[in-house]
């Protein structure tokens, strides 16, 4: 039973490790992102790890910025004067892209998500929660009377 | 020493007295402390109010009031003050001091006479967290204003100071802090997790000391302004750390201790539905704040900032129902399942519901710390700007006015949030089963009854993980 459990846990960890490290065939992805107080359209951009991402930023009202967490690349756009951005999505996970030019009162909350698949940060964290949780449950159920903790 | 070790590492009864060091004890016994930090914060809050008033409707990220209160102060509260130093903010909070000074008729020394003001007793039926719960929840209805509009922050803080002053004139001692202040409730709740505490050193000394000066006061210090009996402190929740008991104890029998985090969660004292609901409200607000402030959905932001009345009312309704009904309702179902699984018919569902609600304190605090990372890392650099130009008058006091917006470590934001949630989930699990053993008389019942609550905690952590990094 104990060995079966260990094999199962290793299987999950190895699968996640494989998912995290695996790369997809590189493709070029182009997005036309419209910025308007205080959101982006599309608000969630999904690409695969290794994709070349090209973004055209269009402002529909005032001067807006576009900064991508984790990649530290940015551009900005005025109405009628678009911005552009190109980078290789080589880090998996979910990253915020956020307005980098003060555009109004809700400016600090003007964000969108760049999801670079596979989102191994989330899957690893979720797996860790489940494994640790189940591990703690096993410990609890092995406790005997008068045992502390 | 007990054998009960947190994670098998730290004895839950372990304490290290910090006030055994003479300079620390001298500081705690001095009447200058906490007066000086209060005066310093009063000065800062005067600037905050001025900046809020002068800033009017301008964008908040370049306003001293907004940045100091909602970025620096909030993050300090969640990162350090509450989880480490318990209610250290209450120690240095300037909000209630005008009422307190009016009561005492003295700024520095101890006035042995009768306290000024009407000194009415707070109604017994309201001696709980319910008003604070409602006040805090209602305050968050305006989060789309006061976290971004300087004038809204001015109005909010001004109202709190005014209410604290008026209540100080009407009700005895720190009734405002104990039963009304919106910031007080969650600090009290989460301070149960803090790694420090104020307790008496030797209960026998207190027992033999017939004149309870910590409660009644003497020429060295006032009787507990928080209306508590410091000689019998068992948990941090309602101790505002004013340090008067250190000054008034003739035997130096009060101590400021380091301890394992979360030790108070196992203290079965004054547990109630009011504190349970505070946990649910804090979880709900963390979710709603994340969705509206760090989520990508423009429609939600429009609702929160009241672009339309209908949208705003929808937000308030959703927010209220989530915090007051949905989360408690789901938790109630899991509590009921816990009772069913345990097979115990003696333990009341109410007791079970209340006791297990304390498992949400570590997870809730973790969710707030993780949320705060998402606020401070991208926006912290604005603080450099506003320090040099607090009133937007073009000053450059420290030469940092033109520092550009610089997100810090945002590449690691997901990792920080994920690890934080995981660590606090571990604490919830560690204390959760202990609470189960405390609730059910038999070990087997405790084990079976723990399964639904464990499931709830795991699902809640996964939900926050999905929200923050999924």
mmCIF file with all atom_site columns, N, CA and C in Angstrom, chain A residues 94-135:
data_model
loop_
_atom_site.group_PDB
_atom_site.id
_atom_site.type_symbol
_atom_site.label_atom_id
_atom_site.label_alt_id
_atom_site.label_comp_id
_atom_site.label_asym_id
_atom_site.label_entity_id
_atom_site.label_seq_id
_atom_site.pdbx_PDB_ins_code
_atom_site.Cartn_x
_atom_site.Cartn_y
_atom_site.Cartn_z
_atom_site.occupancy
_atom_site.B_iso_or_equiv
_atom_site.pdbx_formal_charge
_atom_site.auth_seq_id
_atom_site.auth_comp_id
_atom_site.auth_asym_id
_atom_site.auth_atom_id
_atom_site.pdbx_PDB_model_num
ATOM 1   N N  . UNK A 1 94  ? 0.943  32.516 -15.572 1.00 0.00 ? 94  UNK A N  1
ATOM 2   C CA . UNK A 1 94  ? 0.024  33.627 -15.829 1.00 0.00 ? 94  UNK A CA 1
ATOM 3   C C  . UNK A 1 94  ? 0.682  34.921 -15.374 1.00 0.00 ? 94  UNK A C  1
ATOM 4   N N  . UNK A 1 95  ? 0.722  35.888 -16.257 1.00 0.00 ? 95  UNK A N  1
ATOM 5   C CA . UNK A 1 95  ? 1.338  37.171 -15.929 1.00 0.00 ? 95  UNK A CA 1
ATOM 6   C C  . UNK A 1 95  ? 0.327  38.287 -16.164 1.00 0.00 ? 95  UNK A C  1
ATOM 7   N N  . UNK A 1 96  ? 0.442  39.322 -15.377 1.00 0.00 ? 96  UNK A N  1
ATOM 8   C CA . UNK A 1 96  ? -0.418 40.482 -15.611 1.00 0.00 ? 96  UNK A CA 1
ATOM 9   C C  . UNK A 1 96  ? 0.228  41.351 -16.670 1.00 0.00 ? 96  UNK A C  1
ATOM 10  N N  . UNK A 1 97  ? -0.591 41.903 -17.545 1.00 0.00 ? 97  UNK A N  1
ATOM 11  C CA . UNK A 1 97  ? -0.104 43.076 -18.280 1.00 0.00 ? 97  UNK A CA 1
ATOM 12  C C  . UNK A 1 97  ? -0.913 44.246 -17.746 1.00 0.00 ? 97  UNK A C  1
ATOM 13  N N  . UNK A 1 98  ? -0.238 45.352 -17.543 1.00 0.00 ? 98  UNK A N  1
ATOM 14  C CA . UNK A 1 98  ? -0.885 46.453 -16.832 1.00 0.00 ? 98  UNK A CA 1
ATOM 15  C C  . UNK A 1 98  ? -0.549 47.797 -17.467 1.00 0.00 ? 98  UNK A C  1
ATOM 16  N N  . UNK A 1 99  ? -1.409 48.748 -17.221 1.00 0.00 ? 99  UNK A N  1
ATOM 17  C CA . UNK A 1 99  ? -1.211 50.081 -17.791 1.00 0.00 ? 99  UNK A CA 1
ATOM 18  C C  . UNK A 1 99  ? -0.028 50.751 -17.097 1.00 0.00 ? 99  UNK A C  1
ATOM 19  N N  . UNK A 1 100 ? 0.878  51.293 -17.890 1.00 0.00 ? 100 UNK A N  1
ATOM 20  C CA . UNK A 1 100 ? 2.083  51.898 -17.331 1.00 0.00 ? 100 UNK A CA 1
ATOM 21  C C  . UNK A 1 100 ? 2.063  53.422 -17.417 1.00 0.00 ? 100 UNK A C  1
ATOM 22  N N  . UNK A 1 101 ? 0.948  53.970 -17.869 1.00 0.00 ? 101 UNK A N  1
ATOM 23  C CA . UNK A 1 101 ? 0.815  55.430 -17.959 1.00 0.00 ? 101 UNK A CA 1
ATOM 24  C C  . UNK A 1 101 ? -0.427 55.842 -17.162 1.00 0.00 ? 101 UNK A C  1
ATOM 25  N N  . UNK A 1 102 ? -0.252 56.758 -16.217 1.00 0.00 ? 102 UNK A N  1
ATOM 26  C CA . UNK A 1 102 ? -1.398 57.147 -15.393 1.00 0.00 ? 102 UNK A CA 1
ATOM 27  C C  . UNK A 1 102 ? -2.518 57.677 -16.288 1.00 0.00 ? 102 UNK A C  1
ATOM 28  N N  . UNK A 1 103 ? -3.645 56.949 -16.280 1.00 0.00 ? 103 UNK A N  1
ATOM 29  C CA . UNK A 1 103 ? -4.699 57.254 -17.244 1.00 0.00 ? 103 UNK A CA 1
ATOM 30  C C  . UNK A 1 103 ? -6.009 57.675 -16.567 1.00 0.00 ? 103 UNK A C  1
ATOM 31  N N  . UNK A 1 104 ? -6.000 57.737 -15.249 1.00 0.00 ? 104 UNK A N  1
ATOM 32  C CA . UNK A 1 104 ? -7.230 58.095 -14.545 1.00 0.00 ? 104 UNK A CA 1
ATOM 33  C C  . UNK A 1 104 ? -7.221 57.451 -13.181 1.00 0.00 ? 104 UNK A C  1
ATOM 34  N N  . UNK A 1 105 ? -8.354 57.587 -12.453 1.00 0.00 ? 105 UNK A N  1
ATOM 35  C CA . UNK A 1 105 ? -8.319 57.151 -11.054 1.00 0.00 ? 105 UNK A CA 1
ATOM 36  C C  . UNK A 1 105 ? -8.154 55.641 -10.884 1.00 0.00 ? 105 UNK A C  1
ATOM 37  N N  . UNK A 1 106 ? -8.663 54.844 -11.814 1.00 0.00 ? 106 UNK A N  1
ATOM 38  C CA . UNK A 1 106 ? -8.556 53.389 -11.659 1.00 0.00 ? 106 UNK A CA 1
ATOM 39  C C  . UNK A 1 106 ? -7.321 52.827 -12.360 1.00 0.00 ? 106 UNK A C  1
ATOM 40  N N  . UNK A 1 107 ? -6.419 53.717 -12.743 1.00 0.00 ? 107 UNK A N  1
ATOM 41  C CA . UNK A 1 107 ? -5.223 53.284 -13.476 1.00 0.00 ? 107 UNK A CA 1
ATOM 42  C C  . UNK A 1 107 ? -4.460 52.129 -12.813 1.00 0.00 ? 107 UNK A C  1
ATOM 43  N N  . UNK A 1 108 ? -4.236 52.158 -11.475 1.00 0.00 ? 108 UNK A N  1
ATOM 44  C CA . UNK A 1 108 ? -3.463 51.043 -10.894 1.00 0.00 ? 108 UNK A CA 1
ATOM 45  C C  . UNK A 1 108 ? -4.161 49.692 -11.036 1.00 0.00 ? 108 UNK A C  1
ATOM 46  N N  . UNK A 1 109 ? -5.456 49.717 -11.292 1.00 0.00 ? 109 UNK A N  1
ATOM 47  C CA . UNK A 1 109 ? -6.196 48.452 -11.396 1.00 0.00 ? 109 UNK A CA 1
ATOM 48  C C  . UNK A 1 109 ? -6.452 48.051 -12.848 1.00 0.00 ? 109 UNK A C  1
ATOM 49  N N  . UNK A 1 110 ? -5.867 48.779 -13.792 1.00 0.00 ? 110 UNK A N  1
ATOM 50  C CA . UNK A 1 110 ? -6.087 48.451 -15.209 1.00 0.00 ? 110 UNK A CA 1
ATOM 51  C C  . UNK A 1 110 ? -5.130 47.337 -15.605 1.00 0.00 ? 110 UNK A C  1
ATOM 52  N N  . UNK A 1 111 ? -5.610 46.114 -15.556 1.00 0.00 ? 111 UNK A N  1
ATOM 53  C CA . UNK A 1 111 ? -4.752 44.960 -15.845 1.00 0.00 ? 111 UNK A CA 1
ATOM 54  C C  . UNK A 1 111 ? -5.463 43.972 -16.774 1.00 0.00 ? 111 UNK A C  1
ATOM 55  N N  . UNK A 1 112 ? -4.661 43.157 -17.410 1.00 0.00 ? 112 UNK A N  1
ATOM 56  C CA . UNK A 1 112 ? -5.152 42.003 -18.170 1.00 0.00 ? 112 UNK A CA 1
ATOM 57  C C  . UNK A 1 112 ? -4.220 40.844 -17.882 1.00 0.00 ? 112 UNK A C  1
ATOM 58  N N  . UNK A 1 113 ? -4.554 39.670 -18.394 1.00 0.00 ? 113 UNK A N  1
ATOM 59  C CA . UNK A 1 113 ? -3.702 38.505 -18.119 1.00 0.00 ? 113 UNK A CA 1
ATOM 60  C C  . UNK A 1 113 ? -3.078 37.972 -19.406 1.00 0.00 ? 113 UNK A C  1
ATOM 61  N N  . UNK A 1 114 ? -1.800 37.655 -19.329 1.00 0.00 ? 114 UNK A N  1
ATOM 62  C CA . UNK A 1 114 ? -1.127 36.890 -20.376 1.00 0.00 ? 114 UNK A CA 1
ATOM 63  C C  . UNK A 1 114 ? -0.917 35.486 -19.814 1.00 0.00 ? 114 UNK A C  1
ATOM 64  N N  . UNK A 1 115 ? -1.553 34.524 -20.440 1.00 0.00 ? 115 UNK A N  1
ATOM 65  C CA . UNK A 1 115 ? -1.389 33.142 -19.965 1.00 0.00 ? 115 UNK A CA 1
ATOM 66  C C  . UNK A 1 115 ? -0.483 32.404 -20.949 1.00 0.00 ? 115 UNK A C  1
ATOM 67  N N  . UNK A 1 116 ? 0.684  32.016 -20.472 1.00 0.00 ? 116 UNK A N  1
ATOM 68  C CA . UNK A 1 116 ? 1.619  31.254 -21.300 1.00 0.00 ? 116 UNK A CA 1
ATOM 69  C C  . UNK A 1 116 ? 1.493  29.795 -20.876 1.00 0.00 ? 116 UNK A C  1
ATOM 70  N N  . UNK A 1 117 ? 0.911  29.001 -21.770 1.00 0.00 ? 117 UNK A N  1
ATOM 71  C CA . UNK A 1 117 ? 0.619  27.605 -21.422 1.00 0.00 ? 117 UNK A CA 1
ATOM 72  C C  . UNK A 1 117 ? 1.827  26.710 -21.679 1.00 0.00 ? 117 UNK A C  1
ATOM 73  N N  . UNK A 1 118 ? 2.048  25.677 -20.927 1.00 0.00 ? 118 UNK A N  1
ATOM 74  C CA . UNK A 1 118 ? 1.224  25.248 -19.800 1.00 0.00 ? 118 UNK A CA 1
ATOM 75  C C  . UNK A 1 118 ? 1.485  26.115 -18.568 1.00 0.00 ? 118 UNK A C  1
ATOM 76  N N  . UNK A 1 119 ? 0.404  26.443 -17.836 1.00 0.00 ? 119 UNK A N  1
ATOM 77  C CA . UNK A 1 119 ? 0.552  27.280 -16.640 1.00 0.00 ? 119 UNK A CA 1
ATOM 78  C C  . UNK A 1 119 ? 1.066  26.402 -15.498 1.00 0.00 ? 119 UNK A C  1
ATOM 79  N N  . UNK A 1 120 ? 2.347  26.103 -15.558 1.00 0.00 ? 120 UNK A N  1
ATOM 80  C CA . UNK A 1 120 ? 2.909  25.139 -14.599 1.00 0.00 ? 120 UNK A CA 1
ATOM 81  C C  . UNK A 1 120 ? 2.945  25.689 -13.176 1.00 0.00 ? 120 UNK A C  1
ATOM 82  N N  . UNK A 1 121 ? 3.002  27.012 -13.032 1.00 0.00 ? 121 UNK A N  1
ATOM 83  C CA . UNK A 1 121 ? 2.981  27.594 -11.673 1.00 0.00 ? 121 UNK A CA 1
ATOM 84  C C  . UNK A 1 121 ? 1.717  27.167 -10.944 1.00 0.00 ? 121 UNK A C  1
ATOM 85  N N  . UNK A 1 122 ? 0.610  27.293 -11.673 1.00 0.00 ? 122 UNK A N  1
ATOM 86  C CA . UNK A 1 122 ? -0.663 26.940 -11.041 1.00 0.00 ? 122 UNK A CA 1
ATOM 87  C C  . UNK A 1 122 ? -0.768 25.440 -10.822 1.00 0.00 ? 122 UNK A C  1
ATOM 88  N N  . UNK A 1 123 ? -0.454 24.671 -11.873 1.00 0.00 ? 123 UNK A N  1
ATOM 89  C CA . UNK A 1 123 ? -0.641 23.215 -11.731 1.00 0.00 ? 123 UNK A CA 1
ATOM 90  C C  . UNK A 1 123 ? 0.278  22.639 -10.659 1.00 0.00 ? 123 UNK A C  1
ATOM 91  N N  . UNK A 1 124 ? 1.518  23.166 -10.584 1.00 0.00 ? 124 UNK A N  1
ATOM 92  C CA . UNK A 1 124 ? 2.434  22.676 -9.544  1.00 0.00 ? 124 UNK A CA 1
ATOM 93  C C  . UNK A 1 124 ? 1.933  23.067 -8.152  1.00 0.00 ? 124 UNK A C  1
ATOM 94  N N  . UNK A 1 125 ? 1.471  24.312 -8.035  1.00 0.00 ? 125 UNK A N  1
ATOM 95  C CA . UNK A 1 125 ? 0.986  24.774 -6.732  1.00 0.00 ? 125 UNK A CA 1
ATOM 96  C C  . UNK A 1 125 ? -0.246 23.986 -6.303  1.00 0.00 ? 125 UNK A C  1
ATOM 97  N N  . UNK A 1 126 ? -1.165 23.792 -7.262  1.00 0.00 ? 126 UNK A N  1
ATOM 98  C CA . UNK A 1 126 ? -2.384 23.046 -6.933  1.00 0.00 ? 126 UNK A CA 1
ATOM 99  C C  . UNK A 1 126 ? -2.037 21.612 -6.549  1.00 0.00 ? 126 UNK A C  1
ATOM 100 N N  . UNK A 1 127 ? -1.100 21.018 -7.290  1.00 0.00 ? 127 UNK A N  1
ATOM 101 C CA . UNK A 1 127 ? -0.691 19.645 -6.963  1.00 0.00 ? 127 UNK A CA 1
ATOM 102 C C  . UNK A 1 127 ? -0.053 19.606 -5.573  1.00 0.00 ? 127 UNK A C  1
ATOM 103 N N  . UNK A 1 128 ? 0.745  20.630 -5.280  1.00 0.00 ? 128 UNK A N  1
ATOM 104 C CA . UNK A 1 128 ? 1.394  20.673 -3.961  1.00 0.00 ? 128 UNK A CA 1
ATOM 105 C C  . UNK A 1 128 ? 0.338  20.752 -2.855  1.00 0.00 ? 128 UNK A C  1
ATOM 106 N N  . UNK A 1 129 ? -0.679 21.587 -3.068  1.00 0.00 ? 129 UNK A N  1
ATOM 107 C CA . UNK A 1 129 ? -1.747 21.716 -2.058  1.00 0.00 ? 129 UNK A CA 1
ATOM 108 C C  . UNK A 1 129 ? -2.430 20.366 -1.845  1.00 0.00 ? 129 UNK A C  1
ATOM 109 N N  . UNK A 1 130 ? -2.760 19.716 -2.959  1.00 0.00 ? 130 UNK A N  1
ATOM 110 C CA . UNK A 1 130 ? -3.482 18.438 -2.847  1.00 0.00 ? 130 UNK A CA 1
ATOM 111 C C  . UNK A 1 130 ? -2.600 17.373 -2.182  1.00 0.00 ? 130 UNK A C  1
ATOM 112 N N  . UNK A 1 131 ? -1.344 17.299 -2.612  1.00 0.00 ? 131 UNK A N  1
ATOM 113 C CA . UNK A 1 131 ? -0.456 16.273 -2.040  1.00 0.00 ? 131 UNK A CA 1
ATOM 114 C C  . UNK A 1 131 ? -0.196 16.515 -0.557  1.00 0.00 ? 131 UNK A C  1
ATOM 115 N N  . UNK A 1 132 ? 0.077  17.785 -0.227  1.00 0.00 ? 132 UNK A N  1
ATOM 116 C CA . UNK A 1 132 ? 0.336  18.098 1.189   1.00 0.00 ? 132 UNK A CA 1
ATOM 117 C C  . UNK A 1 132 ? -0.917 17.834 2.019   1.00 0.00 ? 132 UNK A C  1
ATOM 118 N N  . UNK A 1 133 ? -2.048 18.234 1.457   1.00 0.00 ? 133 UNK A N  1
ATOM 119 C CA . UNK A 1 133 ? -3.308 18.011 2.170   1.00 0.00 ? 133 UNK A CA 1
ATOM 120 C C  . UNK A 1 133 ? -3.549 16.532 2.424   1.00 0.00 ? 133 UNK A C  1
ATOM 121 N N  . UNK A 1 134 ? -3.385 15.729 1.366   1.00 0.00 ? 134 UNK A N  1
ATOM 122 C CA . UNK A 1 134 ? -3.607 14.292 1.532   1.00 0.00 ? 134 UNK A CA 1
ATOM 123 C C  . UNK A 1 134 ? -2.587 13.687 2.494   1.00 0.00 ? 134 UNK A C  1
ATOM 124 N N  . UNK A 1 135 ? -1.358 14.184 2.395   1.00 0.00 ? 135 UNK A N  1
ATOM 125 C CA . UNK A 1 135 ? -0.314 13.708 3.313   1.00 0.00 ? 135 UNK A CA 1
ATOM 126 C C  . UNK A 1 135 ? -0.697 13.989 4.756   1.00 0.00 ? 135 UNK A C  1
#
